Amino acid sequence: MQAELHGTHPARVASTPFTESDWERVGGTLRALRELRGYRPEEFANHLGISRSYLVNIEAGRKKLTNVMLARAAETLKVPQIAIMRPTDAPSITATAGGTA
């Protein structure tokens, strides 16, 4: 029971099908969309509710983008969440200044 309370029970450990290179791709996509929309890192981090240094780590693939941050990023950038998370072999979603494809 003690292990379960501290999140070490195998059934409670969060896992992700993403590899390190997947997170690097997601971070690179996020950075590219941020730059396309003209957001400075500090400004965009404020929209996500995180520090600039945390954003830099996400964009470099060193930190993972949480579901909450993903939702905030997609809303701020006016793109569907899948446009940030999609694999590189998925159909391309064109981001325009108006946020429509």
Tab-separated table of N, CA and C in Angstrom:
chain	number	residue	atom	x	y	z
A	1	MET	N	0.814	-1.191	0.000
A	1	MET	CA	0.000	0.000	0.000
A	1	MET	C	0.860	1.257	0.000
A	2	GLN	N	1.948	1.250	0.745
A	2	GLN	CA	2.835	2.414	0.811
A	2	GLN	C	3.384	2.765	-0.568
A	3	ALA	N	3.777	1.769	-1.346
A	3	ALA	CA	4.312	2.019	-2.682
A	3	ALA	C	3.269	2.680	-3.572
A	4	GLU	N	2.013	2.273	-3.436
A	4	GLU	CA	0.957	2.856	-4.248
A	4	GLU	C	0.759	4.329	-3.935
A	5	LEU	N	0.884	4.711	-2.686
A	5	LEU	CA	0.699	6.109	-2.300
A	5	LEU	C	1.782	7.012	-2.879
A	6	HIS	N	2.935	6.487	-3.076
A	6	HIS	CA	4.046	7.284	-3.604
A	6	HIS	C	4.229	7.129	-5.107
A	7	GLY	N	3.301	6.469	-5.772
A	7	GLY	CA	3.329	6.378	-7.229
A	7	GLY	C	4.349	5.407	-7.790
A	8	THR	N	4.854	4.472	-6.985
A	8	THR	CA	5.859	3.538	-7.487
A	8	THR	C	5.268	2.189	-7.857
A	9	HIS	N	4.002	1.991	-7.585
A	9	HIS	CA	3.344	0.744	-7.944
A	9	HIS	C	3.317	0.647	-9.470
A	10	PRO	N	3.712	-0.493	-10.050
A	10	PRO	CA	3.800	-0.604	-11.507
A	10	PRO	C	2.515	-0.201	-12.241
A	11	ALA	N	1.359	-0.447	-11.657
A	11	ALA	CA	0.113	-0.101	-12.330
A	11	ALA	C	-0.128	1.402	-12.349
A	12	ARG	N	0.599	2.145	-11.546
A	12	ARG	CA	0.371	3.580	-11.433
A	12	ARG	C	1.469	4.414	-12.083
A	13	VAL	N	2.484	3.800	-12.587
A	13	VAL	CA	3.585	4.529	-13.221
A	13	VAL	C	3.153	4.965	-14.613
A	14	ALA	N	3.269	6.261	-14.874
A	14	ALA	CA	2.883	6.783	-16.188
A	14	ALA	C	3.902	6.346	-17.231
A	15	SER	N	3.400	6.016	-18.398
A	15	SER	CA	4.292	5.651	-19.489
A	15	SER	C	3.813	6.339	-20.755
A	16	THR	N	4.676	6.404	-21.731
A	16	THR	CA	4.337	7.022	-22.993
A	16	THR	C	4.940	6.195	-24.118
A	17	PRO	N	4.241	6.100	-25.233
A	17	PRO	CA	4.802	5.357	-26.362
A	17	PRO	C	5.870	6.164	-27.098
A	18	PHE	N	6.094	7.406	-26.704
A	18	PHE	CA	7.060	8.267	-27.384
A	18	PHE	C	8.482	7.952	-26.942
A	19	THR	N	9.382	8.004	-27.887
A	19	THR	CA	10.803	7.852	-27.599
A	19	THR	C	11.410	9.242	-27.421
A	20	GLU	N	12.666	9.288	-27.041
A	20	GLU	CA	13.351	10.571	-26.876
A	20	GLU	C	13.347	11.366	-28.179
A	21	SER	N	13.558	10.697	-29.294
A	21	SER	CA	13.567	11.408	-30.580
A	21	SER	C	12.171	11.936	-30.930
A	22	ASP	N	11.115	11.245	-30.480
A	22	ASP	CA	9.759	11.752	-30.693
A	22	ASP	C	9.564	13.076	-29.952
A	23	TRP	N	10.054	13.146	-28.707
A	23	TRP	CA	9.908	14.381	-27.934
A	23	TRP	C	10.733	15.504	-28.542
A	24	GLU	N	11.883	15.171	-29.133
A	24	GLU	CA	12.681	16.186	-29.827
A	24	GLU	C	11.906	16.715	-31.034
A	25	ARG	N	11.223	15.832	-31.749
A	25	ARG	CA	10.417	16.238	-32.898
A	25	ARG	C	9.261	17.125	-32.463
A	26	VAL	N	8.567	16.715	-31.388
A	26	VAL	CA	7.447	17.510	-30.876
A	26	VAL	C	7.943	18.894	-30.466
A	27	GLY	N	9.063	18.943	-29.765
A	27	GLY	CA	9.635	20.228	-29.351
A	27	GLY	C	10.018	21.094	-30.531
A	28	GLY	N	10.597	20.485	-31.549
A	28	GLY	CA	10.968	21.229	-32.755
A	28	GLY	C	9.752	21.760	-33.488
A	29	THR	N	8.697	20.957	-33.524
A	29	THR	CA	7.448	21.396	-34.154
A	29	THR	C	6.847	22.558	-33.381
A	30	LEU	N	6.844	22.455	-32.061
A	30	LEU	CA	6.322	23.527	-31.225
A	30	LEU	C	7.105	24.813	-31.460
A	31	ARG	N	8.425	24.708	-31.498
A	31	ARG	CA	9.272	25.886	-31.733
A	31	ARG	C	8.980	26.495	-33.105
A	32	ALA	N	8.881	25.654	-34.124
A	32	ALA	CA	8.616	26.152	-35.481
A	32	ALA	C	7.270	26.878	-35.553
A	33	LEU	N	6.240	26.308	-34.936
A	33	LEU	CA	4.928	26.956	-34.935
A	33	LEU	C	4.949	28.259	-34.138
A	34	ARG	N	5.653	28.246	-33.007
A	34	ARG	CA	5.786	29.465	-32.200
A	34	ARG	C	6.435	30.576	-33.009
A	35	GLU	N	7.519	30.238	-33.687
A	35	GLU	CA	8.231	31.232	-34.505
A	35	GLU	C	7.373	31.697	-35.678
A	36	LEU	N	6.644	30.766	-36.297
A	36	LEU	CA	5.759	31.108	-37.406
A	36	LEU	C	4.705	32.128	-36.978
A	37	ARG	N	4.225	31.980	-35.756
A	37	ARG	CA	3.208	32.892	-35.229
A	37	ARG	C	3.804	34.180	-34.657
A	38	GLY	N	5.119	34.257	-34.590
A	38	GLY	CA	5.775	35.485	-34.139
A	38	GLY	C	5.878	35.657	-32.632
A	39	TYR	N	5.742	34.562	-31.882
A	39	TYR	CA	5.863	34.647	-30.425
A	39	TYR	C	7.323	34.553	-30.001
A	40	ARG	N	7.742	35.439	-29.117
A	40	ARG	CA	9.047	35.317	-28.468
A	40	ARG	C	8.936	34.215	-27.412
A	41	PRO	N	10.029	33.549	-27.066
A	41	PRO	CA	9.961	32.468	-26.081
A	41	PRO	C	9.318	32.900	-24.753
A	42	GLU	N	9.695	34.076	-24.250
A	42	GLU	CA	9.158	34.551	-22.971
A	42	GLU	C	7.644	34.736	-23.042
A	43	GLU	N	7.189	35.334	-24.122
A	43	GLU	CA	5.767	35.600	-24.318
A	43	GLU	C	4.979	34.294	-24.421
A	44	PHE	N	5.494	33.360	-25.204
A	44	PHE	CA	4.805	32.083	-25.395
A	44	PHE	C	4.782	31.279	-24.096
A	45	ALA	N	5.900	31.276	-23.373
A	45	ALA	CA	5.962	30.571	-22.085
A	45	ALA	C	4.913	31.121	-21.129
A	46	ASN	N	4.719	32.426	-21.134
A	46	ASN	CA	3.693	33.029	-20.277
A	46	ASN	C	2.307	32.516	-20.637
A	47	HIS	N	2.028	32.357	-21.925
A	47	HIS	CA	0.737	31.811	-22.364
A	47	HIS	C	0.539	30.378	-21.862
A	48	LEU	N	1.632	29.626	-21.776
A	48	LEU	CA	1.553	28.236	-21.326
A	48	LEU	C	1.567	28.125	-19.810
A	49	GLY	N	1.927	29.208	-19.123
A	49	GLY	CA	2.011	29.179	-17.671
A	49	GLY	C	3.268	28.513	-17.153
A	50	ILE	N	4.352	28.606	-17.940
A	50	ILE	CA	5.633	28.009	-17.558
A	50	ILE	C	6.739	29.040	-17.723
A	51	SER	N	7.922	28.715	-17.231
A	51	SER	CA	9.069	29.617	-17.387
A	51	SER	C	9.663	29.487	-18.790
A	52	ARG	N	10.411	30.508	-19.175
A	52	ARG	CA	11.097	30.476	-20.467
A	52	ARG	C	12.055	29.287	-20.522
A	53	SER	N	12.783	29.036	-19.434
A	53	SER	CA	13.751	27.928	-19.440
A	53	SER	C	13.051	26.576	-19.584
A	54	TYR	N	11.870	26.431	-19.003
A	54	TYR	CA	11.129	25.175	-19.165
A	54	TYR	C	10.692	25.015	-20.620
A	55	LEU	N	10.240	26.111	-21.235
A	55	LEU	CA	9.867	26.071	-22.654
A	55	LEU	C	11.055	25.661	-23.516
A	56	VAL	N	12.208	26.232	-23.245
A	56	VAL	CA	13.423	25.895	-24.005
A	56	VAL	C	13.709	24.401	-23.891
A	57	ASN	N	13.523	23.838	-22.693
A	57	ASN	CA	13.742	22.405	-22.503
A	57	ASN	C	12.712	21.563	-23.248
A	58	ILE	N	11.469	22.021	-23.315
A	58	ILE	CA	10.450	21.312	-24.102
A	58	ILE	C	10.826	21.351	-25.576
A	59	GLU	N	11.190	22.524	-26.068
A	59	GLU	CA	11.528	22.674	-27.481
A	59	GLU	C	12.774	21.879	-27.868
A	60	ALA	N	13.644	21.621	-26.895
A	60	ALA	CA	14.845	20.814	-27.152
A	60	ALA	C	14.589	19.320	-26.958
A	61	GLY	N	13.389	18.960	-26.497
A	61	GLY	CA	13.067	17.554	-26.288
A	61	GLY	C	13.536	17.007	-24.958
A	62	ARG	N	14.034	17.865	-24.066
A	62	ARG	CA	14.510	17.409	-22.762
A	62	ARG	C	13.383	17.278	-21.745
A	63	LYS	N	12.291	17.998	-21.957
A	63	LYS	CA	11.101	17.911	-21.102
A	63	LYS	C	9.914	17.556	-21.985
A	64	LYS	N	8.941	16.884	-21.387
A	64	LYS	CA	7.755	16.464	-22.144
A	64	LYS	C	6.668	17.531	-22.070
A	65	LEU	N	5.918	17.642	-23.126
A	65	LEU	CA	4.781	18.546	-23.210
A	65	LEU	C	3.585	17.840	-22.577
A	66	THR	N	3.061	18.380	-21.480
A	66	THR	CA	1.911	17.756	-20.823
A	66	THR	C	0.645	18.016	-21.628
A	67	ASN	N	-0.408	17.290	-21.310
A	67	ASN	CA	-1.689	17.493	-21.999
A	67	ASN	C	-2.219	18.903	-21.799
A	68	VAL	N	-2.069	19.439	-20.601
A	68	VAL	CA	-2.539	20.795	-20.324
A	68	VAL	C	-1.740	21.807	-21.142
A	69	MET	N	-0.416	21.660	-21.153
A	69	MET	CA	0.412	22.580	-21.941
A	69	MET	C	0.129	22.430	-23.431
A	70	LEU	N	-0.111	21.202	-23.886
A	70	LEU	CA	-0.455	20.967	-25.287
A	70	LEU	C	-1.726	21.723	-25.654
A	71	ALA	N	-2.737	21.628	-24.808
A	71	ALA	CA	-4.006	22.316	-25.074
A	71	ALA	C	-3.803	23.829	-25.118
A	72	ARG	N	-3.038	24.366	-24.173
A	72	ARG	CA	-2.770	25.809	-24.145
A	72	ARG	C	-1.970	26.243	-25.363
A	73	ALA	N	-0.970	25.447	-25.737
A	73	ALA	CA	-0.141	25.782	-26.892
A	73	ALA	C	-0.974	25.790	-28.163
A	74	ALA	N	-1.788	24.764	-28.353
A	74	ALA	CA	-2.621	24.678	-29.557
A	74	ALA	C	-3.589	25.848	-29.626
A	75	GLU	N	-4.186	26.202	-28.506
A	75	GLU	CA	-5.116	27.331	-28.476
A	75	GLU	C	-4.392	28.637	-28.801
A	76	THR	N	-3.239	28.850	-28.194
A	76	THR	CA	-2.461	30.071	-28.423
A	76	THR	C	-2.008	30.172	-29.873
A	77	LEU	N	-1.550	29.047	-30.424
A	77	LEU	CA	-1.029	29.027	-31.790
A	77	LEU	C	-2.130	28.909	-32.847
A	78	LYS	N	-3.361	28.649	-32.389
A	78	LYS	CA	-4.517	28.491	-33.283
A	78	LYS	C	-4.308	27.357	-34.281
A	79	VAL	N	-3.868	26.228	-33.741
A	79	VAL	CA	-3.701	25.003	-34.536
A	79	VAL	C	-4.324	23.852	-33.765
A	80	PRO	N	-4.715	22.774	-34.456
A	80	PRO	CA	-5.188	21.592	-33.727
A	80	PRO	C	-4.024	20.949	-32.959
A	81	GLN	N	-4.330	20.323	-31.848
A	81	GLN	CA	-3.282	19.684	-31.041
A	81	GLN	C	-2.463	18.689	-31.855
A	82	ILE	N	-3.103	17.984	-32.775
A	82	ILE	CA	-2.393	16.992	-33.584
A	82	ILE	C	-1.313	17.632	-34.442
A	83	ALA	N	-1.462	18.916	-34.774
A	83	ALA	CA	-0.438	19.606	-35.567
A	83	ALA	C	0.877	19.712	-34.804
A	84	ILE	N	0.806	19.695	-33.489
A	84	ILE	CA	2.012	19.749	-32.662
A	84	ILE	C	2.551	18.345	-32.407
A	85	MET	N	1.666	17.377	-32.194
A	85	MET	CA	2.073	16.039	-31.759
A	85	MET	C	2.243	15.022	-32.871
A	86	ARG	N	1.771	15.304	-34.062
A	86	ARG	CA	1.721	14.291	-35.118
A	86	ARG	C	3.101	13.759	-35.507
A	87	PRO	N	3.160	12.481	-35.882
A	87	PRO	CA	4.413	11.930	-36.402
A	87	PRO	C	4.769	12.596	-37.721
A	88	THR	N	6.025	12.569	-38.080
A	88	THR	CA	6.471	13.226	-39.305
A	88	THR	C	5.907	12.576	-40.559
A	89	ASP	N	5.485	11.307	-40.480
A	89	ASP	CA	4.944	10.655	-41.666
A	89	ASP	C	3.434	10.857	-41.803
A	90	ALA	N	2.820	11.634	-40.897
A	90	ALA	CA	1.384	11.926	-40.995
A	90	ALA	C	1.159	13.011	-42.037
A	91	PRO	N	-0.046	13.113	-42.561
A	91	PRO	CA	-0.337	14.181	-43.533
A	91	PRO	C	-0.050	15.542	-42.929
A	92	SER	N	0.475	16.431	-43.724
A	92	SER	CA	0.848	17.752	-43.262
A	92	SER	C	-0.373	18.622	-43.002
A	93	ILE	N	-0.289	19.418	-41.948
A	93	ILE	CA	-1.321	20.412	-41.637
A	93	ILE	C	-0.673	21.769	-41.848
A	94	THR	N	-1.191	22.534	-42.774
A	94	THR	CA	-0.625	23.831	-43.086
A	94	THR	C	-1.130	24.863	-42.095
A	95	ALA	N	-0.220	25.532	-41.408
A	95	ALA	CA	-0.581	26.583	-40.457
A	95	ALA	C	-0.491	27.921	-41.171
A	96	THR	N	-1.567	28.691	-41.096
A	96	THR	CA	-1.582	30.023	-41.709
A	96	THR	C	-1.771	31.057	-40.620
A	97	ALA	N	-1.577	32.311	-40.966
A	97	ALA	CA	-1.686	33.382	-39.972
A	97	ALA	C	-3.062	33.422	-39.336
A	98	GLY	N	-4.092	33.015	-40.046
A	98	GLY	CA	-5.441	33.009	-39.506
A	98	GLY	C	-5.784	31.779	-38.723
A	99	GLY	N	-4.899	30.793	-38.697
A	99	GLY	CA	-5.119	29.582	-37.929
A	99	GLY	C	-5.954	28.530	-38.630
A	100	THR	N	-6.191	28.674	-39.943
A	100	THR	CA	-6.940	27.677	-40.680
A	100	THR	C	-6.054	27.029	-41.706
A	101	ALA	N	-6.416	25.848	-42.117
A	101	ALA	CA	-5.610	25.132	-43.112
A	101	ALA	C	-6.040	25.482	-44.500
